[in-house]
Amino acid sequence: MKPAAQRYVIGVDVGSQGMKTVLLDASGYIAASAYAAYDAHYPAPNWAEENPADWETALVATVRQVMHESGAHPSDVVALAMGSQVDGLVCVDQAGALLRPAIIWLDRRATAQCDALEQHISASELFHLTGANLDSSHVAPKILWVRDNEPALFERARYLLLPGSYMAYRLTGETVVDYSNASSTLLLDAREKSWSPRMLRITGLDEARLGHVDGATSIIGPLTSEAARRLGLTPHTLVAVGSGDEHAACVGAGVTDSRVVCDINGTAEPVCAVVSEPVFDEGGLLETHCHADPSAWLIENPGFVSGGSYRWFLDALAPHERAAAAKRGISPYDLLNEEAEQTPAAANGLIFLPCLSGAMTPTWNADARGVFFGLSMAHGRGHMVRAILEGTAYGLKDNVDRMEQIGLRPMEIRAVAGGARGHLWLQIKADVTGKPVSVPHELETTALGAAMLAGVAGGLFSNLQEAASASVSIASSIEPNPAHRQAYDDAYALYRDIYASLQEPFRKAAKR
């Protein structure tokens, strides 16, 4: 008798610096994975763009690679889903052609549009309606920026899509956006999980240009014949709606309630907790988003520039480390970490503010900029590296502390993504927050979480809990070092004081 065919699903992380794709089987085992890099572009201060064609090229390359490496037959892939970067805008015309580069989450150009919105709805009302802050990182202000500054292009735009809904459109021909991505646009009613009539009226936008809203595990439809040909799959493969990247990362990390905080240490560092009913942070540090799990919400800070700060330092101030690391067969970050490990906790008084693209913590401030404070002749490169690792850990503490203040119960931090590979960084986070830090076996949990969503949509798993039981396991846990607690408490207080003291200089500098 011929053995039954294996069934697989594909999960894709449409990230800021590249794309990770995994092939997951019905037992929860990752049969193959692949990665393809691409670059963002920064045409002006506070601007950040990417070419969506690069995402498609990366998708084709990584899907074909996992299929080749696994030996899976195309007909065995039952479903595909994506966990995509949030807060991006992709404009396409009636024929589906791109009209301009995507304006991505890092972009904070639309401050004037935020000011204009506040003439029609207060920031507080907007927050309680949408769960999101009135901030230029979100999609609605970016759409309005295109309307105000590129009016002819705006009129030609048949669809105003998010990165995930654009990619799904290219695969299926349908325009669908999931609850989690939609809830970061300033256009979704966070409680009702539908486009807000009030916000559509204020912005003058038509929901037909935004796409239909649905749950992450719902099925959009099968791959088009053309998409199947490009990917090397068949038109029988279903495409699930998918979710935002941090939402998928929480699914892939097995984070199901507020006792475990998901710390996603990629280019940005979203800090997230899952709740069964919407909770609103009146201080505005944490937003309330719909989650990839349609029955839950995600209380989160969408992400200060964390791994991006470390990459900036490597590219700008340590460019020769890549070649030196390649000779040793290690990561260039390992070389920098070796230097940081030789410096004491709190970096001899050197403080770094992780605000290279504005601030998302300790407050939201598009005018803020990165700062090294306390530099002296006694400091070397290792101190600067350690200050970057510590400064981002202070940002993590801002958010974990705030979760406690609004009634959540964070007891553990679960670290995922690329930054979770560095033991020093993990130890610093445990020491700064006073919480144990656990690390799952699979660090790239966005792609895994997307695969789990596809698994539920395609019938490999009955629900996300079953998918997590099959796919998620913990590799290690790091306890806080009490010997460092006082040094970090003092340094954290100084970090907060420095940030508060620079609000007026940040404002003045932004107007120059």
Coordinates of C-alpha atoms in Angstrom, one line a residue:
M1 CA 0.0 0.0 0.0
K2 CA 1.3 3.5 -0.9
P3 CA 2.1 5.5 2.3
A4 CA 0.0 8.5 3.0
A5 CA 1.5 11.8 1.8
Q6 CA 3.1 14.1 4.3
R7 CA 1.3 17.4 4.8
Y8 CA 3.1 20.7 5.2
V9 CA 2.5 24.4 5.7
I10 CA 4.7 27.4 5.0
G11 CA 5.2 30.3 7.4
V12 CA 6.8 33.5 6.2
D13 CA 8.3 36.4 8.2
V14 CA 8.1 39.5 6.0
G15 CA 10.7 41.4 8.1
S16 CA 12.4 44.8 7.9
Q17 CA 15.8 43.5 6.9
G18 CA 14.9 40.3 5.2
M19 CA 12.5 37.4 4.9
K20 CA 12.5 34.1 6.9
T21 CA 10.5 31.2 5.6
V22 CA 9.9 27.8 7.3
L23 CA 8.3 24.6 6.1
L24 CA 6.4 22.9 9.0
D25 CA 5.1 19.4 9.1
A26 CA 2.0 18.0 10.8
S27 CA 4.0 17.0 13.9
G28 CA 5.2 20.5 14.5
Y29 CA 8.7 19.9 13.1
I30 CA 10.5 22.5 11.0
A31 CA 11.5 20.5 7.9
A32 CA 13.5 23.3 6.3
S33 CA 14.1 27.1 6.6
A34 CA 15.5 29.8 4.4
Y35 CA 16.4 33.5 4.7
A36 CA 16.9 36.2 2.1
A37 CA 18.0 39.7 2.9
Y38 CA 16.9 43.0 1.5
D39 CA 17.5 46.7 2.4
A40 CA 15.5 49.6 3.6
H41 CA 16.2 53.0 2.1
Y42 CA 16.3 56.4 4.0
P43 CA 15.7 59.2 1.5
A44 CA 15.5 61.9 4.2
P45 CA 15.7 62.2 8.0
N46 CA 12.7 60.4 9.5
W47 CA 11.9 58.6 6.2
A48 CA 12.2 54.9 5.6
E49 CA 11.1 53.0 2.5
E50 CA 11.4 49.5 0.9
N51 CA 10.7 48.1 -2.5
P52 CA 7.8 45.6 -2.2
A53 CA 9.3 43.9 -5.3
D54 CA 12.2 42.9 -3.1
W55 CA 9.7 41.1 -0.7
E56 CA 8.3 39.1 -3.6
T57 CA 11.8 38.2 -4.9
A58 CA 12.7 37.0 -1.4
L59 CA 9.5 35.0 -1.1
V60 CA 10.1 33.2 -4.3
A61 CA 13.7 32.4 -3.4
T62 CA 13.0 31.2 0.2
V63 CA 9.9 29.1 -0.7
R64 CA 11.8 27.4 -3.5
Q65 CA 14.7 26.8 -1.2
V66 CA 12.7 25.2 1.6
M67 CA 10.9 23.0 -0.9
H68 CA 14.3 21.9 -2.5
E69 CA 16.0 21.3 0.8
S70 CA 13.1 19.3 2.3
G71 CA 12.3 17.3 -0.8
A72 CA 8.6 18.0 -0.2
H73 CA 6.3 17.6 -3.1
P74 CA 4.4 20.8 -4.1
S75 CA 1.1 19.1 -3.7
D76 CA 1.9 18.3 -0.1
V77 CA 1.8 22.0 0.9
V78 CA -1.7 22.6 2.1
A79 CA -1.5 26.2 3.3
L80 CA 0.7 29.3 3.6
A81 CA 0.6 32.3 5.9
M82 CA 2.6 35.4 6.6
G83 CA 3.6 37.3 9.7
S84 CA 4.4 40.7 8.2
Q85 CA 5.9 43.9 9.3
V86 CA 3.2 46.3 10.5
D87 CA 2.6 50.0 9.9
G88 CA 3.6 50.0 6.3
L89 CA 1.8 51.5 3.3
V90 CA 1.8 50.0 -0.2
C91 CA 0.0 51.9 -3.0
V92 CA -1.1 50.0 -6.1
D93 CA -3.1 51.0 -9.1
Q94 CA -6.2 49.3 -10.7
A95 CA -3.9 46.8 -12.5
G96 CA -2.1 45.9 -9.3
A97 CA 1.1 47.8 -10.2
L98 CA 3.2 49.5 -7.6
L99 CA 3.0 53.3 -7.6
R100 CA 5.8 54.1 -5.2
P101 CA 8.1 52.5 -2.7
A102 CA 6.5 51.2 0.5
I103 CA 6.5 53.6 3.4
I104 CA 7.5 51.3 6.3
W105 CA 7.0 51.3 10.1
L106 CA 10.3 53.2 10.8
D107 CA 9.0 56.2 8.8
R108 CA 7.9 59.2 11.0
R109 CA 7.4 61.8 8.2
A110 CA 3.7 62.3 8.7
T111 CA 3.8 64.5 11.8
A112 CA 1.8 67.3 10.1
Q113 CA -1.0 64.8 9.2
C114 CA -1.1 63.8 12.9
D115 CA -1.6 67.4 13.9
A116 CA -4.4 67.7 11.3
L117 CA -6.1 64.6 12.6
E118 CA -6.1 66.0 16.1
Q119 CA -8.3 68.9 14.9
H120 CA -11.0 66.3 14.4
I121 CA -10.5 63.8 17.2
S122 CA -8.5 64.1 20.4
A123 CA -5.5 61.8 21.0
S124 CA -7.4 60.4 24.0
E125 CA -10.6 59.7 22.0
L126 CA -8.6 58.1 19.2
F127 CA -6.7 55.9 21.7
H128 CA -9.9 54.6 23.3
L129 CA -11.5 54.0 19.9
T130 CA -8.6 52.3 18.1
G131 CA -6.2 51.3 20.9
A132 CA -3.4 53.1 19.2
N133 CA -1.6 56.4 19.8
L134 CA -1.8 59.3 17.4
D135 CA 1.6 58.9 16.0
S136 CA 3.2 59.2 12.6
S137 CA 4.4 55.7 12.7
H138 CA 0.9 54.4 12.0
V139 CA -0.7 54.0 8.6
A140 CA -3.5 56.5 8.5
P141 CA -1.1 59.5 8.8
K142 CA 1.1 58.0 6.1
I143 CA -1.9 57.6 3.8
L144 CA -2.8 61.2 4.4
W145 CA 0.8 62.3 3.7
V146 CA 0.6 60.7 0.3
R147 CA -2.7 62.4 -0.3
D148 CA -1.3 65.8 0.7
N149 CA 2.1 65.5 -1.0
E150 CA 1.5 63.1 -4.0
P151 CA -2.1 63.9 -4.9
A152 CA -1.9 62.6 -8.5
L153 CA -0.5 59.3 -7.2
F154 CA -3.0 59.1 -4.5
E155 CA -5.9 59.4 -7.0
R156 CA -4.4 56.6 -9.1
A157 CA -4.1 54.3 -6.0
R158 CA -6.9 51.7 -6.3
Y159 CA -5.7 50.0 -3.1
L160 CA -3.9 51.4 0.0
L161 CA -2.5 48.2 1.5
L162 CA -0.3 47.0 4.3
P163 CA 2.8 44.9 3.7
G164 CA 0.9 41.7 4.6
S165 CA -2.3 42.4 2.7
Y166 CA -0.2 43.5 -0.3
M167 CA 1.7 40.2 -0.3
A168 CA -1.6 38.2 0.1
Y169 CA -3.1 40.2 -2.8
R170 CA -0.1 39.3 -5.0
L171 CA -0.7 35.6 -4.1
T172 CA -4.5 35.4 -4.4
G173 CA -5.8 38.5 -6.1
E174 CA -7.9 39.3 -3.1
T175 CA -7.5 42.3 -0.7
V176 CA -7.8 41.1 2.9
V177 CA -6.2 42.5 6.0
D178 CA -6.1 40.7 9.4
Y179 CA -7.4 42.2 12.7
S180 CA -3.9 42.6 14.1
N181 CA -2.4 44.6 11.2
A182 CA -5.6 46.6 10.8
S183 CA -5.6 47.6 14.5
S184 CA -2.3 49.5 14.0
T185 CA -3.7 51.8 11.3
L186 CA -5.7 54.2 13.5
L187 CA -8.7 53.2 11.4
L188 CA -10.0 50.0 13.2
D189 CA -12.4 49.9 16.1
A190 CA -10.3 47.8 18.5
R191 CA -13.3 46.5 20.4
E192 CA -15.5 45.7 17.4
K193 CA -12.7 44.5 15.1
S194 CA -14.0 46.4 12.1
W195 CA -13.1 49.6 10.3
S196 CA -14.3 52.5 12.3
P197 CA -17.0 54.6 10.5
R198 CA -15.9 57.6 12.4
M199 CA -12.2 57.3 11.4
L200 CA -13.1 56.6 7.8
R201 CA -15.3 59.8 7.8
I202 CA -12.6 61.9 9.4
T203 CA -9.9 60.7 7.0
G204 CA -12.1 60.6 4.0
L205 CA -11.0 57.1 3.2
D206 CA -13.1 54.3 1.6
E207 CA -12.8 50.9 3.2
A208 CA -12.9 49.3 -0.3
R209 CA -9.4 50.7 -0.8
L210 CA -8.2 49.2 2.4
G211 CA -9.4 45.6 2.1
H212 CA -11.8 43.3 4.0
V213 CA -10.9 42.6 7.6
D214 CA -10.8 39.0 8.8
G215 CA -9.1 36.7 11.4
A216 CA -5.6 35.5 11.0
T217 CA -6.5 31.8 10.5
S218 CA -9.3 32.5 8.0
I219 CA -8.6 31.4 4.4
I220 CA -8.4 34.0 1.7
G221 CA -8.3 31.5 -1.1
P222 CA -5.9 29.4 -3.1
L223 CA -2.8 30.6 -4.8
T224 CA -3.4 32.0 -8.3
S225 CA -1.9 29.9 -11.1
E226 CA 0.7 32.6 -11.7
A227 CA 1.7 32.8 -8.0
A228 CA 1.9 29.0 -7.8
R229 CA 4.1 28.9 -10.8
R230 CA 6.5 31.5 -9.4
L231 CA 6.7 29.8 -6.0
G232 CA 7.0 26.3 -7.3
L233 CA 3.8 25.2 -5.6
T234 CA 0.3 24.3 -6.9
P235 CA -2.9 26.2 -7.1
H236 CA -4.3 23.9 -4.4
T237 CA -2.2 25.6 -1.7
L238 CA -4.4 27.8 0.4
V239 CA -3.4 31.2 1.6
A240 CA -4.4 32.2 5.2
V241 CA -4.9 35.8 6.2
G242 CA -1.9 35.8 8.5
S243 CA -1.0 38.5 11.0
G244 CA 1.4 41.2 12.1
D245 CA 5.0 40.1 12.8
E246 CA 5.0 40.6 16.5
H247 CA 1.6 38.9 16.8
A248 CA 2.9 35.9 14.9
A249 CA 6.0 35.9 17.0
C250 CA 3.9 35.6 20.2
V251 CA 2.1 32.6 18.7
G252 CA 5.3 31.0 17.7
A253 CA 6.8 31.6 21.2
G254 CA 3.9 29.9 22.9
V255 CA 2.9 33.1 24.8
T256 CA -0.8 32.9 25.7
D257 CA -1.4 35.2 28.6
S258 CA 0.1 38.2 30.5
R259 CA 2.2 36.1 32.9
V260 CA 4.8 35.7 30.1
V261 CA 6.0 38.8 28.2
C262 CA 7.2 38.2 24.7
D263 CA 10.3 40.3 23.9
I264 CA 10.9 40.3 20.2
N265 CA 14.5 41.5 19.7
G266 CA 14.7 42.2 16.0
T267 CA 15.4 45.5 14.2
A268 CA 12.8 46.9 16.5
E269 CA 11.9 45.4 19.9
P270 CA 8.1 44.9 20.4
V271 CA 7.2 44.0 24.0
C272 CA 3.9 42.2 24.2
A273 CA 1.5 40.5 26.5
V274 CA -1.7 38.5 25.6
V275 CA -5.0 39.3 27.3
S276 CA -8.5 37.9 26.9
E277 CA -10.2 41.3 27.1
P278 CA -9.0 44.6 25.9
V279 CA -7.0 46.7 28.5
F280 CA -6.0 50.3 27.8
D281 CA -2.9 52.0 29.1
E282 CA -4.0 55.6 29.9
G283 CA -0.4 56.7 29.8
G284 CA -0.1 55.6 26.2
L285 CA 3.2 53.7 26.4
L286 CA 1.4 50.5 25.6
E287 CA -1.1 50.1 22.8
T288 CA -4.1 47.7 22.6
H289 CA -4.1 45.7 19.4
C290 CA -6.1 42.9 18.1
H291 CA -4.1 39.6 18.2
A292 CA -3.4 36.8 15.7
D293 CA -5.6 34.7 18.0
P294 CA -9.0 36.1 17.1
S295 CA -10.2 35.6 20.7
A296 CA -7.5 37.7 22.3
W297 CA -5.8 41.1 22.3
L298 CA -2.2 42.1 22.4
I299 CA -1.0 44.7 24.9
E300 CA 2.2 46.0 23.3
N301 CA 4.7 48.6 22.7
P302 CA 5.2 48.2 18.9
G303 CA 9.0 48.5 19.2
F304 CA 11.8 50.8 19.9
V305 CA 14.9 50.6 17.7
S306 CA 16.9 47.8 19.4
G307 CA 18.7 45.4 17.0
G308 CA 18.7 48.3 14.5
S309 CA 20.7 50.3 17.0
Y310 CA 23.3 47.5 17.3
R311 CA 23.4 47.1 13.5
W312 CA 23.9 50.9 13.1
F313 CA 26.9 50.7 15.4
L314 CA 28.3 47.8 13.5
D315 CA 27.9 49.4 10.1
A316 CA 28.9 52.9 11.1
L317 CA 31.6 52.4 13.8
A318 CA 32.9 48.9 13.4
P319 CA 32.8 48.2 9.7
H320 CA 35.9 46.0 9.7
E321 CA 34.5 43.5 12.2
R322 CA 32.5 41.7 9.5
A323 CA 35.7 40.6 7.7
A324 CA 37.5 39.8 11.0
A325 CA 34.5 37.7 12.1
A326 CA 34.3 35.9 8.8
K327 CA 37.9 34.7 9.2
R328 CA 37.0 33.2 12.6
G329 CA 33.7 31.7 11.3
I330 CA 31.6 33.7 13.8
S331 CA 29.2 36.7 13.8
P332 CA 30.6 40.2 13.9
Y333 CA 28.3 40.8 16.9
D334 CA 30.1 38.0 18.8
L335 CA 33.3 40.1 18.4
L336 CA 31.6 43.2 19.8
N337 CA 30.0 41.2 22.6
E338 CA 33.4 39.9 23.6
E339 CA 34.5 43.6 24.2
A340 CA 31.3 44.4 26.0
E341 CA 31.7 41.5 28.4
Q342 CA 35.0 43.0 29.5
T343 CA 33.2 46.1 30.8
P344 CA 31.3 46.3 34.1
A345 CA 27.6 46.4 34.6
A346 CA 26.2 49.9 33.8
A347 CA 29.2 50.6 31.5
N348 CA 31.1 52.9 33.9
G349 CA 28.3 55.5 33.7
L350 CA 27.8 55.5 30.0
I351 CA 24.1 55.6 29.0
F352 CA 22.5 55.1 25.5
L353 CA 19.1 56.2 24.5
P354 CA 17.7 53.9 21.8
C355 CA 16.0 56.6 19.8
L356 CA 17.7 56.5 16.4
S357 CA 14.3 56.7 14.6
G358 CA 12.4 58.6 17.3
A359 CA 11.3 57.2 20.6
M360 CA 8.7 54.6 21.4
T361 CA 9.9 54.4 25.1
P362 CA 9.9 55.7 27.8
T363 CA 7.4 57.9 25.9
W364 CA 6.4 58.1 22.2
N365 CA 8.3 61.1 20.6
A366 CA 9.0 61.3 16.9
D367 CA 11.4 64.2 17.6
A368 CA 13.7 62.1 19.9
R369 CA 17.2 61.0 18.7
G370 CA 19.8 58.5 19.8
V371 CA 22.1 59.7 22.5
F372 CA 25.3 58.5 24.2
F373 CA 25.5 60.3 27.6
G374 CA 28.5 60.4 29.9
L375 CA 31.3 59.7 27.4
S376 CA 34.7 60.3 28.8
M377 CA 38.3 59.5 28.0
A378 CA 38.0 56.4 30.1
H379 CA 35.4 54.8 27.8
G380 CA 36.3 52.6 24.9
R381 CA 34.3 50.8 22.2
G382 CA 33.3 48.0 24.5
H383 CA 31.6 50.5 26.8
M384 CA 29.6 51.8 23.9
V385 CA 28.5 48.4 22.9
R386 CA 27.5 47.5 26.4
A387 CA 25.7 50.8 26.7
I388 CA 23.6 49.9 23.6
L389 CA 22.7 46.5 25.0
E390 CA 21.8 48.1 28.4
G391 CA 19.9 51.0 26.9
T392 CA 17.6 48.7 25.0
A393 CA 17.2 46.6 28.2
Y394 CA 16.1 49.8 30.0
G395 CA 13.5 50.2 27.2
L396 CA 12.3 46.7 27.9
K397 CA 12.0 47.5 31.6
D398 CA 10.0 50.7 30.8
N399 CA 7.3 48.4 29.2
V400 CA 7.4 45.5 31.6
D401 CA 7.0 47.9 34.6
R402 CA 4.1 49.6 32.9
M403 CA 2.4 46.3 32.3
E404 CA 2.5 45.7 36.0
Q405 CA 1.2 49.2 36.7
I406 CA -1.9 48.6 34.6
G407 CA -2.8 45.4 36.3
L408 CA -1.1 42.7 34.2
R409 CA 1.0 40.0 35.8
P410 CA 4.4 39.6 34.0
M411 CA 6.5 37.0 35.8
E412 CA 8.7 35.9 33.0
I413 CA 10.2 37.3 29.8
R414 CA 10.4 35.1 26.7
A415 CA 13.1 36.4 24.4
V416 CA 12.9 35.6 20.7
A417 CA 14.3 36.7 17.3
G418 CA 18.0 37.4 16.4
G419 CA 18.9 39.3 19.6
A420 CA 18.0 36.3 21.7
R421 CA 21.2 34.5 20.4
G422 CA 23.5 36.7 22.5
H423 CA 23.8 35.4 26.1
L424 CA 25.2 38.7 27.3
W425 CA 22.2 40.6 26.1
L426 CA 19.8 38.1 27.7
Q427 CA 21.7 38.3 31.0
I428 CA 21.6 42.1 30.9
K429 CA 17.8 42.0 30.4
A430 CA 17.3 39.6 33.3
D431 CA 19.5 41.8 35.5
V432 CA 17.8 45.1 34.5
T433 CA 14.2 43.8 34.8
G434 CA 14.7 41.4 37.7
K435 CA 12.7 38.8 35.7
P436 CA 13.9 35.4 34.5
V437 CA 14.4 35.3 30.7
S438 CA 13.4 32.1 28.9
V439 CA 14.5 31.2 25.3
P440 CA 12.6 28.8 23.1
H441 CA 14.5 26.3 20.8
E442 CA 13.2 28.1 17.7
L443 CA 14.2 31.8 17.9
E444 CA 12.6 33.0 14.7
T445 CA 9.2 32.6 16.1
T446 CA 7.5 35.0 13.6
A447 CA 7.9 32.5 10.7
L448 CA 7.0 29.6 13.0
G449 CA 3.9 31.5 14.3
A450 CA 2.9 32.2 10.7
A451 CA 3.3 28.5 9.9
M452 CA 1.1 27.6 13.0
L453 CA -1.6 30.0 11.7
A454 CA -1.4 28.3 8.3
G455 CA -1.5 24.9 10.1
V456 CA -4.8 25.8 11.8
A457 CA -6.2 27.3 8.5
G458 CA -5.1 24.1 6.6
G459 CA -6.4 21.6 9.1
L460 CA -3.0 20.3 10.4
F461 CA -4.0 21.6 13.9
S462 CA -7.4 22.0 15.4
N463 CA -6.4 25.3 17.1
L464 CA -3.4 27.4 18.1
Q465 CA -3.1 25.7 21.5
E466 CA -2.6 22.4 19.8
A467 CA -0.2 24.0 17.3
A468 CA 1.9 25.4 20.2
S469 CA 2.0 22.1 22.1
A470 CA 3.4 20.4 18.9
S471 CA 5.8 23.2 17.9
V472 CA 7.1 25.2 20.9
S473 CA 9.6 24.1 23.5
I474 CA 11.9 26.0 25.8
A475 CA 15.7 25.6 25.4
S476 CA 17.0 27.6 28.4
S477 CA 16.2 30.1 31.2
I478 CA 18.4 32.8 32.6
E479 CA 18.0 34.1 36.2
P480 CA 18.8 37.7 37.3
N481 CA 22.2 38.3 38.9
P482 CA 21.4 40.0 42.2
A483 CA 24.9 41.4 42.4
H484 CA 24.1 43.8 39.5
R485 CA 20.7 45.0 40.7
Q486 CA 21.8 48.2 42.5
A487 CA 24.1 49.3 39.6
Y488 CA 21.3 48.8 37.1
D489 CA 18.6 50.4 39.3
D490 CA 20.8 53.5 39.6
A491 CA 21.6 53.5 35.8
Y492 CA 18.0 53.0 34.9
A493 CA 17.0 56.0 37.0
L494 CA 19.6 58.1 35.3
Y495 CA 18.4 56.9 31.8
R496 CA 14.9 58.2 32.7
D497 CA 16.3 61.5 33.9
I498 CA 18.4 62.0 30.8
Y499 CA 15.4 61.3 28.5
A500 CA 13.1 63.6 30.4
S501 CA 15.7 66.4 30.4
L502 CA 16.2 66.3 26.6
Q503 CA 12.5 66.8 25.6
E504 CA 12.9 70.5 24.8
P505 CA 16.3 70.0 23.0
F506 CA 14.7 67.2 20.9
R507 CA 11.9 69.6 20.0
K508 CA 14.2 72.4 19.0
A509 CA 16.5 70.2 17.0
A510 CA 13.6 68.7 15.0
K511 CA 12.6 72.2 13.8
R512 CA 16.0 73.0 12.4

